[in-house]
DNA sequence: CGTTAAGTGCACAGATCGGTTTACTTAGGG
DNA sequence: CCCTAAGTAAACCGATCTGTGCACTTAACG
């Protein structure tokens, strides 16, 4: 991080402005919101001239989109790619990760236009996230994995939004519900369940 | 509504600018967001001069706060005050009410400062809402009404936030979870439950 | 009536917004 | 070592933002 890592395209000459811009943006957007962060302030935080910023991004909208694109592009691999956990434990491990307001929810609320690139990315991410939950649910043997995945996803979004409003962590509440839902789904008296993996 | 109803303080002479301002604000804030709605546009929509607006409100922040204060001040009386429903049915009836993004969540996300009057109001409302759920849960005989109330509140916030991001209604998912949680709570094998009202 | 408070219209302030321009400096690989 | 691409600094643009000042009109009530 102190040294300059290879740029996005590999070859780079200067001092790596692009990376600094993105990480500064992610931080400021997170802490002050998107609309409350001006381009001047952003340049100052990234220690980058305005000229340079606009050589890397066509505008603020582009920058917002890129920030979201860089945020967890593989959708929580540190949970979903853990082979040492059973599918069931993976579903529950998601509820151990404390985080501030989900940036996709933030963008969706801050940006009115539903066709804005950032809003589209937010939608895509949420769908991808639900899909990963669904995959784990299916692996775990849930009779209706799509439903369980969607339910757990809703719990996470609820915890995120509610934490923001209440200014208090509410993930534990969501986790408690998740346990109920997962247990119920994996103990249902319908045909074959009872983890047929492991 | 066509006629001018008595103003907030009872005595009023003019044409009732204040009410028009508030209702126009609620509408615009809802459809465009708070930050994306300018005072000029707001005056135009309310058919009110800017001067008048600033005679009624000290500034935009004040107006935002007043809008939230006017929004559902009695916390869903059309559900919680229905005596014809059992407490259990009241808990579930909440999940029948389709609505766009909760304005309190919107304000909490759009406004960075946690001490902003609007943020405080948002927090208070969410606490009051959870309290009403808790009351019904207690009436219904839930062994841990606070927990159930908080859980159902989280479901609603999840549905609201997620609907915004996905641009799809997700209330049905929340309702499905609610049924599970309520049934579970009211059928738990601990001491006295089994609706001792009705 | 006429008085009085409510509301008007519009220009204007100062700040900040996103974004551009110009002329200049630097870093690094061949 | 030099050439080229990357980055710099600061002025500047028009638009828009919240909020004021001032002279004026209107509505309602006693």
Tab-separated table of C-alpha atoms (C1' of nucleotides) in Angstrom:
chain	number	residue	atom	x	y	z
A	1	UNK	CA	0.000	0.000	0.000
A	2	UNK	CA	2.930	2.330	0.752
A	3	UNK	CA	4.658	1.275	-2.435
A	4	UNK	CA	2.824	1.711	-5.660
A	5	UNK	CA	1.329	-1.551	-6.765
A	6	UNK	CA	0.865	-2.272	-10.424
A	7	UNK	CA	-1.923	-0.263	-11.943
A	8	UNK	CA	-5.089	-1.773	-13.313
A	9	UNK	CA	-3.731	-2.290	-16.824
A	10	UNK	CA	-0.333	-3.449	-15.581
A	11	UNK	CA	1.865	-0.760	-17.129
A	12	UNK	CA	2.022	2.534	-15.376
A	13	UNK	CA	4.390	5.426	-15.168
A	14	UNK	CA	3.186	8.034	-12.769
A	15	UNK	CA	2.336	7.688	-9.141
A	16	UNK	CA	-0.858	5.667	-9.279
A	17	UNK	CA	-3.483	8.361	-9.040
A	18	UNK	CA	-6.331	6.134	-10.079
A	19	UNK	CA	-6.074	3.810	-7.122
A	20	UNK	CA	-5.799	6.685	-4.702
A	21	UNK	CA	-8.874	8.316	-6.186
A	22	UNK	CA	-10.940	5.176	-5.894
A	23	UNK	CA	-9.979	4.345	-2.351
A	24	UNK	CA	-10.436	7.915	-1.195
A	25	UNK	CA	-13.828	7.983	-2.878
A	26	UNK	CA	-14.943	4.763	-1.274
A	27	UNK	CA	-13.988	6.121	2.108
A	28	UNK	CA	-15.615	9.516	1.685
A	29	UNK	CA	-18.748	8.137	0.081
A	30	UNK	CA	-19.083	5.746	2.951
A	31	UNK	CA	-18.582	8.305	5.704
A	32	UNK	CA	-20.315	11.342	4.233
A	33	UNK	CA	-22.563	9.931	1.584
A	34	UNK	CA	-22.269	10.343	-2.141
A	35	UNK	CA	-24.148	13.588	-2.583
A	36	UNK	CA	-22.411	15.261	0.323
A	37	UNK	CA	-18.980	14.619	-1.122
A	38	UNK	CA	-17.767	17.187	-3.619
A	39	UNK	CA	-15.204	16.603	-6.297
A	40	UNK	CA	-12.847	19.183	-4.829
A	41	UNK	CA	-12.880	17.541	-1.436
A	42	UNK	CA	-12.358	14.231	-3.122
A	43	UNK	CA	-9.316	15.437	-5.005
A	44	UNK	CA	-7.853	16.840	-1.819
A	45	UNK	CA	-8.347	13.560	0.041
A	46	UNK	CA	-6.833	11.545	-2.798
A	47	UNK	CA	-3.997	14.050	-3.195
A	48	UNK	CA	-4.746	14.259	-6.847
A	49	UNK	CA	-5.313	17.193	-9.127
A	50	UNK	CA	-8.740	17.693	-10.543
A	51	UNK	CA	-7.337	17.420	-14.021
A	52	UNK	CA	-6.007	13.964	-13.323
A	53	UNK	CA	-9.267	12.799	-11.860
A	54	UNK	CA	-11.167	13.816	-14.947
A	55	UNK	CA	-8.604	12.052	-17.112
A	56	UNK	CA	-9.395	8.814	-15.334
A	57	UNK	CA	-13.151	9.198	-15.001
A	58	UNK	CA	-15.622	10.844	-17.301
A	59	UNK	CA	-17.448	12.347	-14.362
A	60	UNK	CA	-18.741	11.782	-10.879
A	61	UNK	CA	-21.261	9.214	-12.031
A	62	UNK	CA	-18.512	7.185	-13.603
A	63	UNK	CA	-16.491	7.382	-10.416
A	64	UNK	CA	-19.416	6.268	-8.274
A	65	UNK	CA	-20.007	3.308	-10.542
A	66	UNK	CA	-16.348	2.314	-10.453
A	67	UNK	CA	-16.318	2.455	-6.654
A	68	UNK	CA	-19.255	0.107	-6.473
A	69	UNK	CA	-17.703	-2.148	-9.091
A	70	UNK	CA	-14.572	-2.443	-6.971
A	71	UNK	CA	-16.470	-3.126	-3.793
A	72	UNK	CA	-16.635	-6.869	-3.206
A	73	UNK	CA	-16.694	-7.899	-6.864
A	74	UNK	CA	-16.548	-11.607	-5.995
A	75	UNK	CA	-19.415	-11.376	-3.512
A	76	UNK	CA	-18.034	-12.281	-0.107
A	77	UNK	CA	-15.541	-14.944	-1.155
A	78	UNK	CA	-14.154	-15.021	2.396
A	79	UNK	CA	-17.398	-16.693	3.374
A	80	UNK	CA	-18.810	-18.408	0.324
A	81	UNK	CA	-15.524	-19.901	-0.822
A	82	UNK	CA	-14.647	-21.437	2.523
A	83	UNK	CA	-14.575	-25.139	1.899
A	84	UNK	CA	-13.934	-25.875	5.565
A	85	UNK	CA	-17.454	-24.821	6.460
A	86	UNK	CA	-20.594	-26.781	5.829
A	87	UNK	CA	-23.098	-25.042	3.571
A	88	UNK	CA	-25.254	-24.432	6.608
A	89	UNK	CA	-22.416	-22.777	8.497
A	90	UNK	CA	-21.656	-20.630	5.490
A	91	UNK	CA	-25.226	-19.383	5.445
A	92	UNK	CA	-24.882	-18.387	9.076
A	93	UNK	CA	-21.329	-17.050	8.818
A	94	UNK	CA	-22.628	-14.242	6.649
A	95	UNK	CA	-24.329	-12.857	9.733
A	96	UNK	CA	-21.046	-12.574	11.602
A	97	UNK	CA	-19.694	-9.842	9.376
A	98	UNK	CA	-20.269	-6.466	10.905
A	99	UNK	CA	-20.186	-3.613	8.451
A	100	UNK	CA	-21.511	-0.096	8.118
A	101	UNK	CA	-24.373	0.748	5.803
A	102	UNK	CA	-24.188	-1.325	2.644
A	103	UNK	CA	-22.868	0.986	-0.092
A	104	UNK	CA	-25.318	-0.414	-2.602
A	105	UNK	CA	-28.278	0.446	-0.451
A	106	UNK	CA	-26.753	3.857	0.109
A	107	UNK	CA	-26.368	4.444	-3.611
A	108	UNK	CA	-29.870	3.201	-4.334
A	109	UNK	CA	-31.300	5.662	-1.844
A	110	UNK	CA	-29.080	8.598	-2.696
A	111	UNK	CA	-29.528	8.363	-6.439
A	112	UNK	CA	-33.082	8.992	-7.661
A	113	UNK	CA	-32.717	7.700	-11.211
A	114	UNK	CA	-33.310	3.916	-11.260
A	115	UNK	CA	-31.409	3.631	-14.549
A	116	UNK	CA	-28.275	5.264	-13.206
A	117	UNK	CA	-25.309	2.924	-13.695
A	118	UNK	CA	-24.760	2.797	-9.958
A	119	UNK	CA	-28.341	1.721	-9.375
A	120	UNK	CA	-27.991	-1.004	-11.982
A	121	UNK	CA	-24.800	-2.216	-10.330
A	122	UNK	CA	-26.523	-2.212	-6.969
A	123	UNK	CA	-29.339	-4.336	-8.325
A	124	UNK	CA	-26.896	-6.733	-9.955
A	125	UNK	CA	-24.901	-7.096	-6.761
A	126	UNK	CA	-27.937	-7.831	-4.644
A	127	UNK	CA	-29.060	-10.443	-7.138
A	128	UNK	CA	-25.615	-12.013	-7.183
A	129	UNK	CA	-25.532	-12.034	-3.410
A	130	UNK	CA	-28.917	-13.720	-3.177
A	131	UNK	CA	-27.744	-16.205	-5.786
A	132	UNK	CA	-24.739	-17.172	-3.676
A	133	UNK	CA	-26.967	-17.633	-0.670
A	134	UNK	CA	-29.286	-19.723	-2.796
A	135	UNK	CA	-26.374	-21.873	-3.920
A	136	UNK	CA	-25.346	-22.567	-0.354
A	137	UNK	CA	-28.948	-23.212	0.595
A	138	UNK	CA	-29.225	-25.728	-2.205
A	139	UNK	CA	-25.996	-27.403	-1.142
A	140	UNK	CA	-27.296	-27.577	2.381
A	141	UNK	CA	-30.321	-29.396	1.094
A	142	UNK	CA	-32.989	-26.787	1.547
A	143	UNK	CA	-36.213	-27.791	-0.176
A	144	UNK	CA	-36.688	-24.276	-1.613
A	145	UNK	CA	-33.216	-22.760	-1.827
A	146	UNK	CA	-34.325	-19.697	-3.767
A	147	UNK	CA	-36.762	-18.789	-1.052
A	148	UNK	CA	-34.247	-19.281	1.736
A	149	UNK	CA	-31.623	-17.295	-0.148
A	150	UNK	CA	-33.978	-14.414	-0.719
A	151	UNK	CA	-35.093	-14.495	2.893
A	152	UNK	CA	-31.566	-14.352	4.256
A	153	UNK	CA	-30.678	-11.575	1.849
A	154	UNK	CA	-33.615	-9.563	3.090
A	155	UNK	CA	-32.464	-10.063	6.663
A	156	UNK	CA	-29.054	-8.654	5.851
A	157	UNK	CA	-30.480	-5.619	4.121
A	158	UNK	CA	-32.792	-5.098	7.047
A	159	UNK	CA	-29.924	-5.176	9.498
A	160	UNK	CA	-27.953	-2.739	7.388
A	161	UNK	CA	-30.735	-0.208	6.946
A	162	UNK	CA	-31.981	-0.490	10.494
A	163	UNK	CA	-28.513	-0.087	11.951
A	164	UNK	CA	-28.176	3.120	10.030
A	165	UNK	CA	-31.452	4.540	11.279
A	166	UNK	CA	-31.093	3.447	14.882
A	167	UNK	CA	-27.380	4.164	15.047
A	168	UNK	CA	-27.070	0.773	16.729
A	169	UNK	CA	-25.872	-2.588	15.557
A	170	UNK	CA	-28.789	-4.874	14.743
A	171	UNK	CA	-27.013	-7.719	13.020
A	172	UNK	CA	-27.553	-10.025	15.998
A	173	UNK	CA	-31.307	-9.780	15.531
A	174	UNK	CA	-30.961	-10.749	11.903
A	175	UNK	CA	-28.655	-13.608	12.843
A	176	UNK	CA	-31.194	-14.953	15.308
A	177	UNK	CA	-33.862	-14.984	12.621
A	178	UNK	CA	-31.455	-16.609	10.194
A	179	UNK	CA	-30.875	-19.496	12.560
A	180	UNK	CA	-34.600	-20.068	12.800
A	181	UNK	CA	-35.107	-19.975	9.052
A	182	UNK	CA	-32.138	-22.173	8.243
A	183	UNK	CA	-32.983	-24.724	10.898
A	184	UNK	CA	-36.559	-24.829	9.763
A	185	UNK	CA	-35.607	-25.221	6.108
A	186	UNK	CA	-33.135	-28.014	6.792
A	187	UNK	CA	-35.445	-29.930	9.101
A	188	UNK	CA	-38.537	-29.807	7.001
A	189	UNK	CA	-40.301	-33.168	6.774
A	190	UNK	CA	-40.337	-33.136	2.965
A	191	UNK	CA	-38.288	-35.550	0.841
A	192	UNK	CA	-34.477	-35.674	0.879
A	193	UNK	CA	-32.662	-33.083	2.945
A	194	UNK	CA	-30.407	-33.537	5.960
A	195	UNK	CA	-27.181	-32.348	4.424
A	196	UNK	CA	-26.275	-34.861	1.759
A	197	UNK	CA	-22.898	-33.146	1.440
A	198	UNK	CA	-20.298	-34.017	4.046
B	1	UNK	CA	-59.207	19.272	1.454
B	2	UNK	CA	-60.505	21.632	-1.286
B	3	UNK	CA	-61.674	24.055	1.360
B	4	UNK	CA	-59.061	25.388	3.685
B	5	UNK	CA	-59.175	23.458	6.893
B	6	UNK	CA	-58.216	25.134	10.124
B	7	UNK	CA	-54.500	25.721	10.338
B	8	UNK	CA	-52.267	24.102	12.888
B	9	UNK	CA	-52.801	26.825	15.483
B	10	UNK	CA	-56.506	27.148	14.712
B	11	UNK	CA	-56.573	30.794	13.586
B	12	UNK	CA	-55.532	31.518	10.062
B	13	UNK	CA	-56.129	34.238	7.569
B	14	UNK	CA	-54.329	33.642	4.331
B	15	UNK	CA	-54.601	30.743	1.977
B	16	UNK	CA	-52.969	27.981	3.927
B	17	UNK	CA	-49.497	28.011	2.500
B	18	UNK	CA	-48.002	25.925	5.262
B	19	UNK	CA	-50.059	22.843	4.514
B	20	UNK	CA	-49.368	23.082	0.835
B	21	UNK	CA	-45.656	23.385	1.486
B	22	UNK	CA	-45.578	20.336	3.704
B	23	UNK	CA	-47.597	18.096	1.430
B	24	UNK	CA	-45.652	19.154	-1.634
B	25	UNK	CA	-42.416	18.524	0.242
B	26	UNK	CA	-43.482	15.077	1.355
B	27	UNK	CA	-44.325	14.193	-2.203
B	28	UNK	CA	-41.153	15.564	-3.760
B	29	UNK	CA	-38.876	14.185	-1.075
B	30	UNK	CA	-40.422	10.807	-1.585
B	31	UNK	CA	-40.150	10.770	-5.358
B	32	UNK	CA	-36.846	12.561	-5.886
B	33	UNK	CA	-35.106	12.286	-2.580
B	34	UNK	CA	-34.337	15.070	-0.140
B	35	UNK	CA	-31.030	16.246	-1.535
B	36	UNK	CA	-32.253	16.238	-5.097
B	37	UNK	CA	-35.144	18.538	-4.321
B	38	UNK	CA	-34.337	22.235	-4.399
B	39	UNK	CA	-36.191	24.933	-2.557
B	40	UNK	CA	-37.164	26.668	-5.780
B	41	UNK	CA	-38.708	23.546	-7.201
B	42	UNK	CA	-40.448	23.002	-3.923
B	43	UNK	CA	-41.956	26.476	-3.918
B	44	UNK	CA	-43.157	25.974	-7.453
B	45	UNK	CA	-44.819	22.666	-6.588
B	46	UNK	CA	-46.473	24.125	-3.489
B	47	UNK	CA	-47.487	27.251	-5.394
B	48	UNK	CA	-45.953	29.346	-2.696
B	49	UNK	CA	-43.475	32.176	-2.817
B	50	UNK	CA	-40.031	31.554	-1.450
B	51	UNK	CA	-40.495	34.355	1.009
B	52	UNK	CA	-43.543	32.662	2.489
B	53	UNK	CA	-41.789	29.363	2.816
B	54	UNK	CA	-38.987	30.909	4.806
B	55	UNK	CA	-41.518	32.654	7.016
B	56	UNK	CA	-42.924	29.262	7.985
B	57	UNK	CA	-39.701	27.331	8.239
B	58	UNK	CA	-36.277	28.462	9.360
B	59	UNK	CA	-34.664	26.477	6.584
B	60	UNK	CA	-34.654	23.265	4.652
B	61	UNK	CA	-33.597	21.237	7.671
B	62	UNK	CA	-36.581	22.509	9.579
B	63	UNK	CA	-38.869	21.624	6.707
B	64	UNK	CA	-37.462	18.123	6.434
B	65	UNK	CA	-37.998	17.570	10.130
B	66	UNK	CA	-41.559	18.820	9.979
B	67	UNK	CA	-42.330	16.505	7.058
B	68	UNK	CA	-41.133	13.518	9.028
B	69	UNK	CA	-43.013	14.690	12.093
B	70	UNK	CA	-46.228	14.788	10.085
B	71	UNK	CA	-45.677	11.388	8.549
B	72	UNK	CA	-47.586	8.786	10.529
B	73	UNK	CA	-47.301	10.489	13.928
B	74	UNK	CA	-49.498	7.866	15.599
B	75	UNK	CA	-47.516	4.954	14.172
B	76	UNK	CA	-49.839	2.985	11.951
B	77	UNK	CA	-53.079	3.393	13.909
B	78	UNK	CA	-55.005	1.805	11.031
B	79	UNK	CA	-53.369	-1.442	12.028
B	80	UNK	CA	-52.435	-1.231	15.673
B	81	UNK	CA	-55.700	0.327	16.793
B	82	UNK	CA	-57.904	-2.216	15.095
B	83	UNK	CA	-59.759	-3.909	17.905
B	84	UNK	CA	-61.438	-6.346	15.518
B	85	UNK	CA	-58.161	-8.103	14.908
B	86	UNK	CA	-56.412	-10.433	17.270
B	87	UNK	CA	-52.958	-9.302	18.355
B	88	UNK	CA	-51.471	-11.980	16.168
B	89	UNK	CA	-53.394	-10.777	13.125
B	90	UNK	CA	-52.292	-7.241	13.852
B	91	UNK	CA	-48.671	-8.333	13.804
B	92	UNK	CA	-49.217	-9.903	10.414
B	93	UNK	CA	-51.432	-7.145	9.026
B	94	UNK	CA	-48.449	-4.812	9.115
B	95	UNK	CA	-46.971	-6.853	6.299
B	96	UNK	CA	-49.956	-6.217	4.065
B	97	UNK	CA	-49.197	-2.522	3.695
B	98	UNK	CA	-47.321	-1.857	0.514
B	99	UNK	CA	-45.404	1.382	0.512
B	100	UNK	CA	-42.429	2.936	-1.217
B	101	UNK	CA	-39.126	3.422	0.561
B	102	UNK	CA	-39.685	4.351	4.190
B	103	UNK	CA	-39.027	8.102	4.466
B	104	UNK	CA	-37.172	7.635	7.729
B	105	UNK	CA	-34.726	5.233	6.184
B	106	UNK	CA	-34.372	7.621	3.268
B	107	UNK	CA	-33.608	10.530	5.585
B	108	UNK	CA	-31.175	8.479	7.638
B	109	UNK	CA	-29.259	7.576	4.507
B	110	UNK	CA	-29.427	10.933	2.793
B	111	UNK	CA	-28.374	12.958	5.818
B	112	UNK	CA	-24.844	12.288	7.031
B	113	UNK	CA	-25.050	13.986	10.429
B	114	UNK	CA	-26.492	11.540	13.003
B	115	UNK	CA	-27.522	14.452	15.231
B	116	UNK	CA	-29.573	16.130	12.547
B	117	UNK	CA	-33.148	16.642	13.808
B	118	UNK	CA	-34.452	14.462	11.008
B	119	UNK	CA	-32.133	11.636	12.000
B	120	UNK	CA	-33.271	11.912	15.601
B	121	UNK	CA	-36.898	11.798	14.499
B	122	UNK	CA	-36.161	8.778	12.364
B	123	UNK	CA	-34.629	6.962	15.296
B	124	UNK	CA	-37.544	7.871	17.535
B	125	UNK	CA	-40.058	6.668	14.986
B	126	UNK	CA	-38.363	3.333	14.514
B	127	UNK	CA	-38.241	2.840	18.262
B	128	UNK	CA	-41.909	3.738	18.585
B	129	UNK	CA	-42.789	1.360	15.786
B	130	UNK	CA	-40.889	-1.497	17.379
B	131	UNK	CA	-42.606	-0.662	20.657
B	132	UNK	CA	-46.027	-1.000	19.089
B	133	UNK	CA	-45.049	-4.327	17.603
B	134	UNK	CA	-43.754	-5.381	20.983
B	135	UNK	CA	-47.041	-4.406	22.581
B	136	UNK	CA	-49.002	-6.538	20.169
B	137	UNK	CA	-46.543	-9.366	20.615
B	138	UNK	CA	-47.013	-9.188	24.366
B	139	UNK	CA	-50.779	-9.159	23.961
B	140	UNK	CA	-50.538	-12.151	21.718
B	141	UNK	CA	-48.686	-13.947	24.470
B	142	UNK	CA	-45.221	-14.095	23.016
B	143	UNK	CA	-42.675	-15.230	25.606
B	144	UNK	CA	-40.177	-12.553	24.547
B	145	UNK	CA	-42.263	-9.752	23.017
B	146	UNK	CA	-39.343	-7.312	22.736
B	147	UNK	CA	-37.418	-9.784	20.646
B	148	UNK	CA	-40.338	-10.549	18.380
B	149	UNK	CA	-41.115	-6.859	17.973
B	150	UNK	CA	-37.555	-6.045	17.045
B	151	UNK	CA	-37.426	-8.965	14.643
B	152	UNK	CA	-40.573	-7.951	12.809
B	153	UNK	CA	-39.377	-4.355	12.649
B	154	UNK	CA	-36.165	-5.514	11.046
B	155	UNK	CA	-38.120	-7.487	8.483
B	156	UNK	CA	-40.061	-4.405	7.479
B	157	UNK	CA	-36.952	-2.292	7.127
B	158	UNK	CA	-35.371	-5.049	5.115
B	159	UNK	CA	-38.313	-5.182	2.746
B	160	UNK	CA	-38.255	-1.421	2.349
B	161	UNK	CA	-34.552	-1.117	1.647
B	162	UNK	CA	-34.400	-4.181	-0.558
B	163	UNK	CA	-37.380	-3.109	-2.614
B	164	UNK	CA	-35.600	0.137	-3.314
B	165	UNK	CA	-32.411	-1.533	-4.461
B	166	UNK	CA	-34.017	-4.288	-6.506
B	167	UNK	CA	-36.776	-2.074	-7.854
B	168	UNK	CA	-39.121	-4.931	-7.021
B	169	UNK	CA	-41.607	-5.488	-4.256
B	170	UNK	CA	-40.183	-7.776	-1.588
B	171	UNK	CA	-42.771	-7.396	1.128
B	172	UNK	CA	-44.128	-10.880	0.497
B	173	UNK	CA	-40.785	-12.384	1.475
B	174	UNK	CA	-40.820	-10.450	4.715
B	175	UNK	CA	-44.402	-11.484	5.369
B	176	UNK	CA	-43.494	-15.136	4.910
B	177	UNK	CA	-40.745	-14.822	7.469
B	178	UNK	CA	-43.071	-12.964	9.811
B	179	UNK	CA	-45.527	-15.828	9.778
B	180	UNK	CA	-42.776	-18.227	10.737
B	181	UNK	CA	-41.513	-16.044	13.558
B	182	UNK	CA	-44.947	-15.260	14.951
B	183	UNK	CA	-46.114	-18.866	14.786
B	184	UNK	CA	-42.944	-20.024	16.438
B	185	UNK	CA	-43.170	-17.455	19.190
B	186	UNK	CA	-46.810	-18.211	19.951
B	187	UNK	CA	-46.351	-21.974	19.916
B	188	UNK	CA	-43.197	-22.181	21.973
B	189	UNK	CA	-43.377	-24.926	24.616
B	190	UNK	CA	-42.395	-22.530	27.451
B	191	UNK	CA	-44.830	-21.565	30.219
B	192	UNK	CA	-48.105	-19.703	29.577
B	193	UNK	CA	-48.697	-18.580	26.005
B	194	UNK	CA	-51.349	-19.699	23.560
B	195	UNK	CA	-53.143	-16.414	23.249
B	196	UNK	CA	-54.670	-15.680	26.633
B	197	UNK	CA	-56.577	-12.817	25.052
B	198	UNK	CA	-59.708	-13.683	23.112
C	1	DC	C1'	-65.180	49.678	5.673
C	2	DG	C1'	-60.438	49.615	6.960
C	3	DT	C1'	-56.926	47.332	9.463
C	4	DT	C1'	-53.793	43.620	9.726
C	5	DA	C1'	-51.561	39.633	8.907
C	6	DA	C1'	-50.530	36.383	5.071
C	7	DG	C1'	-48.779	35.831	0.894
C	8	DT	C1'	-46.421	37.611	-3.598
C	9	DG	C1'	-42.688	38.407	-7.136
C	10	DC	C1'	-38.304	38.977	-8.178
C	11	DA	C1'	-33.863	40.309	-7.937
C	12	DC	C1'	-29.866	39.243	-5.527
C	13	DA	C1'	-26.474	37.412	-2.428
C	14	DG	C1'	-22.636	34.130	-1.449
C	15	DA	C1'	-21.369	29.521	-1.597
C	16	DT	C1'	-20.698	25.363	-3.823
C	17	DC	C1'	-21.601	22.288	-7.392
C	18	DG	C1'	-19.549	19.409	-11.433
C	19	DG	C1'	-16.464	20.131	-14.927
C	20	DT	C1'	-12.777	22.559	-18.198
C	21	DT	C1'	-8.788	25.097	-19.563
C	22	DT	C1'	-3.960	26.394	-19.836
C	23	DA	C1'	0.686	26.279	-18.955
C	24	DC	C1'	3.695	23.720	-16.328
C	25	DT	C1'	6.467	19.788	-13.835
C	26	DT	C1'	7.819	15.373	-13.147
C	27	DA	C1'	8.785	10.408	-13.310
C	28	DG	C1'	10.616	6.340	-15.617
C	29	DG	C1'	11.611	3.129	-19.240
C	30	DG	C1'	14.007	2.412	-23.586
D	1	DC	C1'	19.852	10.813	-21.283
D	2	DC	C1'	16.013	12.143	-23.291
D	3	DC	C1'	11.317	11.554	-24.626
D	4	DT	C1'	6.810	10.722	-23.415
D	5	DA	C1'	3.070	9.903	-20.696
D	6	DA	C1'	1.299	11.011	-16.024
D	7	DG	C1'	0.356	14.224	-12.974
D	8	DT	C1'	0.147	19.258	-11.181
D	9	DA	C1'	-1.704	23.962	-9.806
D	10	DA	C1'	-4.897	27.364	-10.008
D	11	DA	C1'	-7.895	30.114	-12.402
D	12	DC	C1'	-12.205	29.860	-14.372
D	13	DC	C1'	-17.036	28.407	-16.280
D	14	DG	C1'	-22.021	28.333	-15.918
D	15	DA	C1'	-25.361	26.312	-13.228
D	16	DT	C1'	-27.557	25.568	-9.087
D	17	DC	C1'	-27.836	25.696	-4.229
D	18	DT	C1'	-29.894	27.770	0.249
D	19	DG	C1'	-31.408	31.837	1.926
D	20	DT	C1'	-32.635	37.497	2.034
D	21	DG	C1'	-34.410	42.105	1.056
D	22	DC	C1'	-37.830	45.027	-0.522
D	23	DA	C1'	-41.862	46.868	-2.402
D	24	DC	C1'	-46.217	45.197	-3.257
D	25	DT	C1'	-50.962	42.781	-3.184
D	26	DT	C1'	-54.538	40.257	-1.209
D	27	DA	C1'	-57.716	38.040	1.889
D	28	DA	C1'	-60.511	37.847	5.981
D	29	DC	C1'	-62.490	39.518	10.043
D	30	DG	C1'	-64.235	42.819	13.248
